[in-house]
Amino acid sequence: MSDMRDLYQEVILDHNKRPRNFRIIAEPTHTANGLNPLCGDRVSVFLDIQEGVIRDIAFQGAGCAISSASASLMTEALKGKKVDDVGPLFDAFHTVVTSDSECPHGLGKLSVLAGVRDYPSRVKCATLAWHAVRAALEEHQQPVATE
Amino acid sequence: MNDMSALHAVSATPATHAGLDLARIRAEFPILRQRIHGKPLVYLDNAASVQKPKAVIDAISACYSGYYANIHRGVHLLSERSTLAYEGAREKVRAFLNAASTQEIIFTRNATESINLVASSFGGSVVKAGDEIVITGMEHHSNIVPWQMLCQRTGATLKVVPFTDAGELILEEYERFLSSGRVKIVAVVHLSNALGTLNPVKAMIDSAHARGIPVLVDGAQSVPHLTVDVRELDCDFYAFSAHKIYGPSGVGVLYGKQALLEAMPPYQGGGDMISLVTFEKTEYADLPNKFEAGTPSIADVIGLGAALDWLNAIGLNAVAAHEHELLEYATAQLQDIPGLRIIGTARDKAALASFTLQGVHPHDIGTILDRDGVAIRAGHHCAQPVMQHYGVPATARASFAVYNTRDEVDALVKALYKVKELFA
Ligand SMILES: Cc1ncc(COP(=O)(O)O)c(C=O)c1O
């Protein structure tokens, strides 16, 4: 069971149980839905962006612990960030959850999801909310899918 | 990660009440001997695809290494031998289903293709705008989408028989649908892969026939678990996949009544399905070749024949009794786990248990169980409407095969308690 804790770290279990920013923003400037057709996980993200800065970000949806915790941690990480910083942060996060290389610096709490790299079938869970944010920023009309 | 050399100790497994020698049966499955993450493999994802006994692996290998050639076209010895073995497998399928003739047995790629064949060929020639097609709310996507596509093409309407919270079809609604006078075909799953419900297909067929409506039965899940007699059922079409009945992937079967198949146009055009081709006109081959365009999966069809021989030697009644016992044992233990909800509690059930665990998503259950060597399915089981009925995004599912043991059910239950502990 000990190696299970590498994936399901306390922080992840906590964010799964009590997701942060788990709400709707009434009048978002940007919003998008993400869908993982393989497992049916869905997430909706809402952003309030003013002058290139993410003033507020929230999400709703149902999914596994990895996708819920990842969405919750993402909202914490992105609040107050510049829109231009989202891309590089997603890239760094993607590296953490997919490759065996050293954790890039500056990820903060997001690095608790590094355990996902040993579970290739779960990478899509960890990145679903991020894909949705990217779609929102690109103002996609269609829900994005991880497939 | 997988330690192939570490043998899973099964010698202590006792004979079952059904009289099966499980240790001997398990020894026939090379794949079951491995460890997963250092734990004995407990394979409970049999409804998705079942593992293969050595008899099947050997039959395929014997074909390729001994007598493989294309069928129905060579005058040389290998082609004759391959043709004989391929057509021999057709006879085995005929006998297995108790069909009247081998002309009624069509080889396809899988159950999905068998259903598509009927929807496209039979549906395409019979169904018109304003007609209705009846399916049920517990169908696998492969018995929904082909009919939806047919409706889109023709302007027909899909009627979906609802089911109760226990997972039983509401037959009054079925009767009501049938009485519209517009129904051209009924398509129903025999054994639901998402709920484990065994549907009363015989009674449903009788009702439909009383109104002259033909019925397709999706037997993908049922054939490995119960004896199917297509003449006793009197179904018009019966579809299944080899890979769920101890045979290889890549082969499916469509049984169809001869008169219907004869009246139907071909599904695909090409070689093997013709008797005469000129550029003006083609004459189609007789059954079953009319529906088998192109080179089939020859060795795999032969492998399916070997799988049926193997299963017959054990006896489907003994298999069913053993699996029933396992399901009852598993259900009793699962029900005792606080927060566990069994999805699908029909009186007539077979071979699998779908469930949710409060506060834990099925995917997390699946990942955690895998680390204990326990392979289950987590997801929507290609039956999203069923998930919607219960208001869950997904379920976890443990499904049984003849080689599963009570010890493996215990391993499942133990691992589920670990999940609860982790997510407490
Ligand atoms: C009830 C049912 N029907 C149809 C299918 C489709 O089988 P295949 O994917 O082999 O075509 C399945 C497979 O899961 C099934 O469970």
XYZ file of C-alpha atoms and ligand atoms in Angstrom:
587
model
C 0.000 0.000 0.000
C 2.951 2.300 0.629
C 3.514 2.894 -3.092
C -0.152 3.848 -3.442
C 0.651 6.839 -1.236
C 3.143 7.994 -3.863
C 0.216 8.550 -6.168
C -2.478 9.408 -3.663
C -0.523 11.881 -1.556
C -2.225 13.567 1.382
C -2.489 16.823 -0.553
C -4.278 15.043 -3.393
C -6.692 13.238 -1.084
C -7.379 16.509 0.674
C -8.052 18.451 -2.539
C -10.244 15.603 -3.754
C -12.329 15.739 -0.617
C -12.418 19.505 -0.305
C -11.790 20.936 -3.751
C -10.773 24.626 -3.737
C -12.510 27.121 -6.020
C -15.178 24.534 -6.700
C -17.889 26.884 -7.866
C -19.261 28.748 -10.835
C -18.187 32.252 -11.792
C -21.405 33.981 -12.810
C -19.976 36.144 -15.563
C -16.683 34.650 -16.632
C -14.659 36.325 -19.330
C -13.503 32.884 -20.434
C -14.974 29.428 -19.947
C -14.718 25.941 -21.443
C -15.675 22.332 -20.800
C -13.291 19.412 -20.775
C -14.310 15.828 -21.335
C -12.341 12.627 -21.032
C -14.448 10.341 -23.220
C -12.612 7.265 -22.035
C -13.826 7.537 -18.466
C -16.545 10.154 -18.616
C -14.703 12.665 -16.434
C -15.968 16.171 -17.095
C -14.808 19.524 -15.921
C -15.973 23.070 -16.577
C -13.556 25.915 -15.945
C -14.423 29.580 -15.487
C -11.983 32.458 -15.610
C -12.244 36.138 -14.909
C -9.399 37.812 -16.748
C -8.708 41.529 -16.461
C -5.818 43.249 -18.227
C -4.033 39.982 -18.911
C -4.246 38.756 -15.325
C -6.338 35.875 -13.995
C -8.289 37.650 -11.254
C -10.467 34.633 -10.468
C -10.667 31.029 -11.574
C -13.049 28.251 -10.578
C -14.185 24.828 -11.727
C -17.073 22.394 -11.554
C -17.312 18.786 -12.544
C -17.161 15.178 -11.619
C -14.155 12.984 -11.901
C -11.652 10.764 -10.179
C -9.457 11.929 -7.327
C -6.589 12.692 -9.681
C -8.638 14.883 -12.005
C -10.504 16.637 -9.172
C -7.374 17.323 -7.161
C -5.486 18.425 -10.241
C -8.245 20.878 -11.171
C -8.359 22.210 -7.626
C -4.579 22.610 -7.394
C -4.547 24.236 -10.821
C -7.018 26.915 -9.779
C -4.838 27.743 -6.785
C -1.745 27.858 -8.956
C -3.279 30.061 -11.642
C -5.118 32.625 -9.563
C -3.331 35.952 -9.880
C -1.040 34.707 -12.646
C -0.588 36.468 -15.964
C -2.339 34.791 -18.884
C 1.044 34.583 -20.609
C 2.352 32.420 -17.789
C -0.295 29.698 -18.246
C 1.323 28.065 -21.285
C 4.790 27.631 -19.765
C 3.292 26.415 -16.489
C 1.157 23.823 -18.297
C 4.218 22.686 -20.230
C 6.198 22.292 -17.013
C 3.300 20.456 -15.371
C 2.909 18.190 -18.371
C 6.584 17.301 -18.130
C 6.201 16.436 -14.472
C 3.316 14.040 -15.024
C 4.696 12.354 -18.117
C 8.475 12.101 -17.964
C 11.065 10.714 -15.622
C 13.191 13.832 -15.777
C 13.796 15.998 -12.737
C 10.860 18.101 -11.594
C 11.086 21.532 -13.188
C 11.339 24.266 -10.583
C 8.606 26.700 -9.766
C 5.725 24.240 -9.792
C 5.058 24.463 -6.103
C 2.286 22.247 -4.880
C 1.527 21.038 -8.390
C 4.486 18.704 -8.106
C 2.503 16.435 -5.742
C 0.983 15.043 -8.930
C 4.374 13.785 -10.102
C 3.374 10.259 -9.025
C 1.026 10.124 -12.010
C 4.023 9.496 -14.291
C 4.034 5.874 -13.109
C 0.406 5.472 -14.187
C 0.274 6.305 -17.907
C -3.462 5.611 -18.065
C -4.045 8.387 -15.532
C -2.107 11.194 -17.225
C -5.252 12.324 -18.997
C -7.015 12.668 -15.648
C -4.270 14.959 -14.363
C -4.234 17.179 -17.442
C -7.962 17.439 -18.191
C -8.564 20.721 -16.362
C -5.443 22.221 -17.897
C -6.639 21.338 -21.376
C -9.934 23.019 -20.563
C -8.196 26.209 -19.408
C -6.120 26.312 -22.523
C -9.288 25.896 -24.587
C -10.983 28.675 -22.634
C -8.081 30.983 -23.330
C -8.216 30.081 -26.996
C -11.967 30.605 -26.752
C -12.976 27.275 -28.186
C -16.691 26.878 -28.602
C -16.631 23.069 -28.545
C -15.828 21.081 -25.420
C -12.257 19.864 -25.581
C -11.559 16.200 -25.274
C -8.369 14.622 -24.028
C -8.533 12.074 -26.837
C 7.027 -5.058 -13.904
C 5.468 -8.450 -14.596
C 7.326 -11.353 -13.130
C 6.408 -14.080 -15.566
C 8.418 -16.727 -13.768
C 6.715 -16.467 -10.412
C 4.004 -19.062 -10.456
C 0.750 -18.184 -8.867
C 0.112 -20.892 -6.301
C -3.209 -22.466 -7.131
C -2.570 -26.038 -6.172
C -4.496 -25.559 -2.956
C -7.636 -24.467 -4.786
C -10.282 -27.082 -4.078
C -12.710 -28.479 -6.576
C -15.848 -26.383 -6.750
C -19.377 -27.452 -5.934
C -19.899 -27.531 -9.658
C -17.292 -30.266 -9.769
C -14.684 -28.296 -11.690
C -11.020 -28.934 -11.057
C -10.013 -25.300 -10.936
C -6.323 -25.932 -10.454
C -6.278 -27.925 -13.653
C -8.353 -25.379 -15.524
C -6.137 -22.536 -14.362
C -3.024 -24.415 -15.401
C -4.328 -24.295 -18.963
C -4.081 -20.488 -19.019
C -0.411 -19.482 -19.361
C -1.168 -15.803 -18.731
C -2.630 -16.454 -15.288
C 0.743 -17.596 -13.951
C 2.231 -14.134 -13.789
C 2.503 -11.594 -11.045
C 1.369 -8.007 -11.409
C 3.250 -5.459 -9.298
C 4.601 -8.435 -7.360
C 1.146 -9.849 -6.574
C -0.583 -12.864 -8.116
C -2.709 -11.760 -11.035
C -6.405 -11.757 -10.138
C -8.078 -11.258 -13.489
C -11.639 -10.043 -13.027
C -12.070 -8.130 -16.278
C -13.470 -11.070 -18.185
C -16.506 -9.235 -19.515
C -14.181 -6.920 -21.433
C -12.191 -9.831 -22.803
C -11.405 -13.235 -21.419
C -8.005 -14.964 -21.332
C -7.152 -17.826 -23.672
C -6.469 -21.465 -22.835
C -3.452 -23.206 -24.301
C -5.709 -25.267 -26.559
C -6.699 -22.075 -28.400
C -3.200 -20.626 -28.558
C -1.925 -23.970 -29.847
C -4.637 -24.305 -32.471
C -3.769 -20.901 -33.921
C -0.094 -21.656 -33.808
C -0.640 -25.090 -35.409
C -2.477 -23.446 -38.271
C 0.286 -20.941 -38.973
C 3.109 -23.405 -38.534
C 1.466 -26.423 -40.145
C -1.130 -25.825 -42.816
C -1.908 -22.125 -43.319
C -2.972 -20.867 -46.734
C -5.829 -18.789 -48.075
C -9.172 -20.567 -48.160
C -11.758 -21.301 -50.831
C -9.400 -20.624 -53.691
C -6.414 -22.925 -53.909
C -6.236 -26.364 -55.425
C -3.116 -27.070 -53.425
C -3.097 -29.166 -50.288
C -2.509 -26.374 -47.767
C -5.438 -24.377 -49.068
C -7.608 -27.456 -48.894
C -6.534 -28.134 -45.325
C -7.075 -24.527 -44.256
C -10.482 -24.482 -45.917
C -11.418 -27.701 -44.179
C -10.361 -26.373 -40.773
C -12.108 -23.029 -41.359
C -15.350 -24.666 -42.440
C -14.925 -27.138 -39.594
C -15.011 -24.217 -37.187
C -18.243 -23.046 -38.803
C -19.769 -26.430 -38.098
C -18.595 -26.173 -34.479
C -20.301 -22.792 -34.117
C -23.450 -24.189 -35.713
C -23.522 -27.061 -33.248
C -22.729 -24.724 -30.343
C -25.750 -22.540 -31.140
C -27.832 -25.479 -32.388
C -28.476 -23.646 -35.650
C -30.169 -25.610 -38.423
C -27.429 -25.144 -40.992
C -23.868 -23.851 -41.397
C -25.295 -21.504 -44.025
C -26.740 -19.561 -41.118
C -23.335 -18.927 -39.509
C -21.497 -15.833 -40.780
C -18.005 -14.971 -39.580
C -17.389 -11.272 -38.943
C -14.747 -9.304 -37.035
C -16.681 -9.038 -33.772
C -20.170 -8.711 -32.304
C -20.164 -5.057 -33.279
C -19.672 -5.882 -36.935
C -22.349 -8.589 -36.739
C -24.859 -6.024 -35.488
C -23.764 -3.462 -38.069
C -24.227 -6.072 -40.775
C -27.851 -6.589 -39.762
C -28.573 -2.898 -39.262
C -27.076 -2.063 -42.612
C -28.226 -4.960 -44.781
C -31.513 -6.031 -43.212
C -32.322 -2.621 -41.740
C -31.270 -0.783 -44.855
C -33.615 -2.786 -47.067
C -36.619 -3.067 -44.723
C -36.733 0.088 -42.607
C -38.392 3.185 -44.039
C -39.263 6.671 -42.821
C -41.865 6.528 -40.065
C -40.906 2.992 -39.008
C -39.696 2.175 -35.520
C -36.793 0.168 -34.144
C -36.990 -1.120 -30.575
C -33.895 -1.489 -28.396
C -33.523 -1.335 -24.608
C -32.010 1.166 -22.210
C -29.299 -1.268 -21.162
C -27.692 -1.850 -24.557
C -23.972 -1.679 -25.187
C -23.105 1.205 -27.524
C -22.589 -1.372 -30.266
C -26.283 -2.233 -30.126
C -27.332 1.434 -30.041
C -25.221 3.345 -32.527
C -25.776 1.120 -35.613
C -29.540 1.527 -35.115
C -29.221 5.267 -34.557
C -27.262 5.529 -37.779
C -29.969 3.538 -39.540
C -32.634 5.875 -38.124
C -30.685 8.886 -39.345
C -30.383 7.393 -42.814
C -34.007 6.331 -43.111
C -36.036 8.684 -40.947
C -37.099 5.850 -38.639
C -37.434 6.319 -34.873
C -35.613 4.522 -32.084
C -37.803 3.305 -29.198
C -35.939 2.512 -26.004
C -37.439 0.077 -23.493
C -36.779 1.480 -19.994
C -35.611 -0.556 -17.016
C -36.190 -0.447 -13.265
C -33.656 0.573 -10.638
C -33.000 -3.109 -10.038
C -31.949 -3.316 -13.693
C -34.923 -5.240 -15.074
C -36.643 -4.313 -18.319
C -40.151 -2.899 -17.997
C -41.894 -5.386 -20.246
C -45.226 -3.525 -20.242
C -43.448 -0.702 -22.047
C -41.934 -3.194 -24.458
C -45.396 -4.572 -25.262
C -46.696 -1.050 -25.707
C -43.939 -0.247 -28.204
C -44.588 -3.447 -30.140
C -48.266 -2.635 -30.513
C -47.682 0.542 -32.540
C -47.712 -1.452 -35.774
C -44.644 0.429 -36.997
C -41.851 -1.666 -35.435
C -39.610 -3.299 -38.041
C -37.010 -4.932 -35.780
C -36.214 -5.460 -32.107
C -32.590 -5.564 -30.894
C -31.973 -6.637 -27.309
C -28.998 -7.617 -25.195
C -29.167 -11.119 -23.719
C -26.857 -10.485 -20.754
C -26.081 -6.860 -19.889
C -22.384 -6.102 -19.602
C -23.026 -3.113 -17.336
C -25.607 -4.631 -14.967
C -25.303 -8.390 -15.278
C -29.040 -8.622 -15.974
C -30.170 -11.682 -17.850
C -33.068 -10.503 -19.990
C -36.142 -12.659 -20.720
C -35.295 -12.794 -24.407
C -37.399 -15.889 -25.129
C -40.593 -14.181 -23.983
C -39.599 -10.980 -25.777
C -39.015 -12.876 -29.011
C -42.386 -14.633 -28.716
C -44.163 -11.299 -28.242
C -42.411 -9.737 -31.211
C -43.087 -12.755 -33.415
C -46.759 -12.662 -32.525
C -46.700 -9.388 -34.460
C -44.371 -10.607 -37.181
C -41.415 -8.547 -35.939
C -37.919 -10.086 -36.175
C -35.521 -9.942 -33.225
C -31.745 -9.605 -33.012
C -30.158 -10.765 -29.765
C -26.799 -9.300 -28.736
C -25.176 -12.356 -27.196
C -21.695 -10.891 -26.685
C -21.838 -11.475 -22.938
C -24.170 -14.442 -22.736
C -22.500 -17.155 -24.826
C -19.590 -17.793 -22.417
C -21.945 -18.211 -19.479
C -25.083 -20.055 -20.553
C -26.280 -22.506 -23.143
C -27.796 -20.751 -26.127
C -30.062 -22.635 -28.489
C -31.046 -20.327 -31.332
C -33.810 -22.663 -32.506
C -35.356 -22.897 -29.088
C -35.105 -19.122 -28.656
C -36.368 -18.746 -32.211
C -34.357 -15.517 -32.507
C -33.852 -14.191 -36.016
C -30.286 -12.984 -35.476
C -27.773 -13.710 -32.743
C -24.432 -11.892 -32.494
C -21.306 -12.582 -30.435
C -17.523 -12.158 -30.352
C -14.946 -14.936 -30.146
C -12.725 -12.999 -27.752
C -15.251 -13.130 -24.929
C -15.658 -16.897 -25.194
C -12.001 -17.959 -24.793
C -11.284 -17.488 -28.495
C -9.036 -14.918 -30.187
C -9.847 -11.296 -30.868
C -10.658 -10.400 -34.457
C -13.503 -12.850 -35.022
C -17.214 -12.451 -34.493
C -20.240 -14.521 -35.338
C -23.598 -13.636 -36.760
C -26.269 -16.274 -36.722
C -29.225 -15.443 -38.951
C -32.217 -17.439 -40.095
C -31.568 -18.680 -43.584
C -34.662 -17.182 -45.190
C -33.812 -13.738 -43.823
C -30.154 -13.939 -44.813
C -31.097 -15.073 -48.298
C -33.386 -12.107 -48.785
C -30.814 -9.611 -47.507
C -28.428 -7.737 -49.816
C -24.665 -8.214 -49.238
C -23.028 -6.058 -46.595
C -19.655 -5.559 -48.254
C -18.513 -6.313 -51.764
C -15.330 -8.041 -52.824
C -13.750 -11.426 -53.263
C -15.217 -14.614 -51.853
C -18.753 -13.233 -51.812
C -19.440 -13.565 -55.544
C -20.156 -16.379 -57.940
C -19.715 -14.455 -61.170
C -18.360 -10.979 -61.845
C -18.431 -9.111 -65.131
C -18.272 -5.346 -65.368
C -21.957 -5.301 -66.191
C -23.239 -7.389 -63.321
C -22.205 -9.535 -60.397
C -23.911 -12.620 -59.119
C -23.542 -13.079 -55.425
C -22.351 -16.261 -53.831
C -24.672 -18.434 -51.795
C -24.809 -18.271 -48.020
C -22.740 -17.900 -45.959
C -20.104 -16.603 -48.396
C -22.345 -13.782 -49.587
C -21.630 -12.065 -46.259
C -17.943 -12.902 -46.017
C -16.247 -10.551 -48.464
C -12.482 -10.715 -48.543
C -9.988 -12.941 -46.762
C -11.221 -13.609 -43.239
C -9.183 -14.045 -40.081
C -8.586 -17.705 -40.963
C -6.410 -18.893 -38.096
C -8.530 -17.006 -35.577
C -11.739 -18.602 -36.812
C -10.004 -21.935 -36.331
C -9.028 -20.707 -32.852
C -12.673 -20.004 -32.089
C -13.484 -23.580 -33.051
C -10.834 -24.792 -30.608
C -12.277 -22.531 -27.887
C -15.741 -24.034 -28.339
C -14.309 -27.569 -28.194
C -12.477 -26.635 -25.017
C -15.559 -25.093 -23.417
C -17.772 -28.005 -24.438
C -15.335 -30.426 -22.840
C -15.758 -28.628 -19.503
C -19.478 -28.221 -20.060
C -21.353 -24.931 -20.019
C -23.653 -26.128 -17.261
C -20.727 -26.711 -14.931
C -19.257 -23.339 -15.932
C -22.553 -21.574 -15.255
C -22.951 -23.288 -11.874
C -19.432 -22.320 -10.827
C -19.808 -18.708 -11.941
C -23.182 -18.444 -10.256
C -21.650 -19.627 -7.017
C -18.824 -17.085 -7.376
C -21.263 -14.281 -8.076
C -23.344 -15.118 -5.010
C -20.223 -15.340 -2.871
C -18.924 -12.029 -4.229
C -22.278 -10.267 -3.925
C -22.646 -11.263 -0.278
C -19.172 -9.976 0.554
C -19.441 -6.795 -1.467
C -22.744 -5.906 0.171
C -21.022 -6.009 3.545
C -18.590 -3.256 2.600
C -19.873 0.029 4.028
C -20.581 2.597 1.322
C -20.541 0.020 -1.474
C -23.552 0.077 -3.776
C -24.178 -2.717 -6.234
C -25.496 -1.366 -9.531
C -27.810 -3.949 -11.065
C -29.702 -6.221 -8.695
C -31.961 -8.067 -11.102
C -33.334 -11.404 -9.936
C -31.843 -13.060 -13.020
C -28.182 -12.134 -13.065
C -24.985 -13.720 -14.231
C -21.241 -13.461 -14.209
C -20.555 -9.911 -13.054
C -21.011 -7.314 -10.345
C -20.999 -3.591 -11.092
C -20.590 -1.297 -8.101
C -19.692 2.112 -6.748
C -17.963 3.022 -3.520
C -19.057 6.163 -1.746
C -16.518 8.964 -1.997
C -14.187 7.106 -4.345
C -14.302 7.386 -8.109
C -14.218 3.996 -9.901
C -10.983 4.963 -11.663
C -9.230 5.379 -8.378
C -10.595 2.005 -7.300
C -9.254 0.480 -10.516
C -5.778 1.965 -10.081
C -5.488 0.939 -6.446
C -6.753 -2.593 -7.089
C -4.299 -2.976 -9.947
C -1.418 -2.409 -7.539
C -2.725 -5.430 -5.647
C -2.757 -7.471 -8.848
C -6.546 -7.262 -9.129
C -7.676 -6.328 -12.649
C -11.199 -4.918 -12.873
C -12.914 -2.550 -15.262
C -13.666 1.014 -14.232
C -15.678 3.200 -16.536
C -18.973 3.474 -18.330
C -18.689 0.021 -19.938
C -19.756 1.444 -23.291
C -23.215 1.835 -21.793
C -23.447 5.524 -20.999
C -27.266 5.537 -20.900
C -27.082 2.978 -18.081
C -24.729 5.242 -16.125
C -27.135 8.137 -16.676
C -30.008 6.049 -15.304
C -28.184 5.581 -12.015
C -26.749 9.106 -11.961
C -23.165 7.875 -11.774
C -20.329 8.799 -14.143
C -18.923 5.290 -14.046
C -18.889 2.072 -12.083
C -16.310 -0.488 -11.094
C -17.007 -3.956 -12.413
C -15.716 -7.370 -11.421
C -16.611 -10.025 -13.981
C -16.015 -13.746 -13.746
C -14.793 -16.546 -15.953
C -14.557 -20.264 -15.403
C -11.010 -19.989 -13.991
C -11.815 -17.550 -11.190
C -11.775 -18.735 -7.593
C -13.232 -17.776 -4.240
C -9.720 -16.813 -3.165
C -9.720 -14.254 -5.931
C -13.005 -12.821 -4.718
C -11.396 -12.568 -1.289
C -8.441 -10.722 -2.838
C -10.865 -8.306 -4.492
C -12.703 -7.630 -1.258
C -9.489 -7.210 0.705
C -8.199 -4.725 -1.837
C -11.472 -2.802 -1.670
C -11.029 -2.397 2.073
C -7.598 -0.924 1.341
C -9.206 1.564 -1.011
C -11.551 2.609 1.757
C -8.676 2.948 4.171
C -6.716 5.162 1.781
C -9.701 7.396 1.061
C -11.004 7.417 4.629
C -23.262 -6.608 -24.420
C -22.176 -6.338 -25.409
N -22.496 -6.164 -26.696
C -21.557 -5.923 -27.612
C -20.232 -5.839 -27.286
C -19.247 -5.527 -28.354
O -18.327 -6.539 -28.517
P -17.105 -6.313 -29.509
O -16.376 -5.122 -29.016
O -16.312 -7.566 -29.379
O -17.663 -6.120 -30.855
C -19.848 -5.999 -25.957
C -18.436 -5.869 -25.569
O -18.078 -5.367 -24.526
C -20.850 -6.256 -24.998
O -20.528 -6.409 -23.713
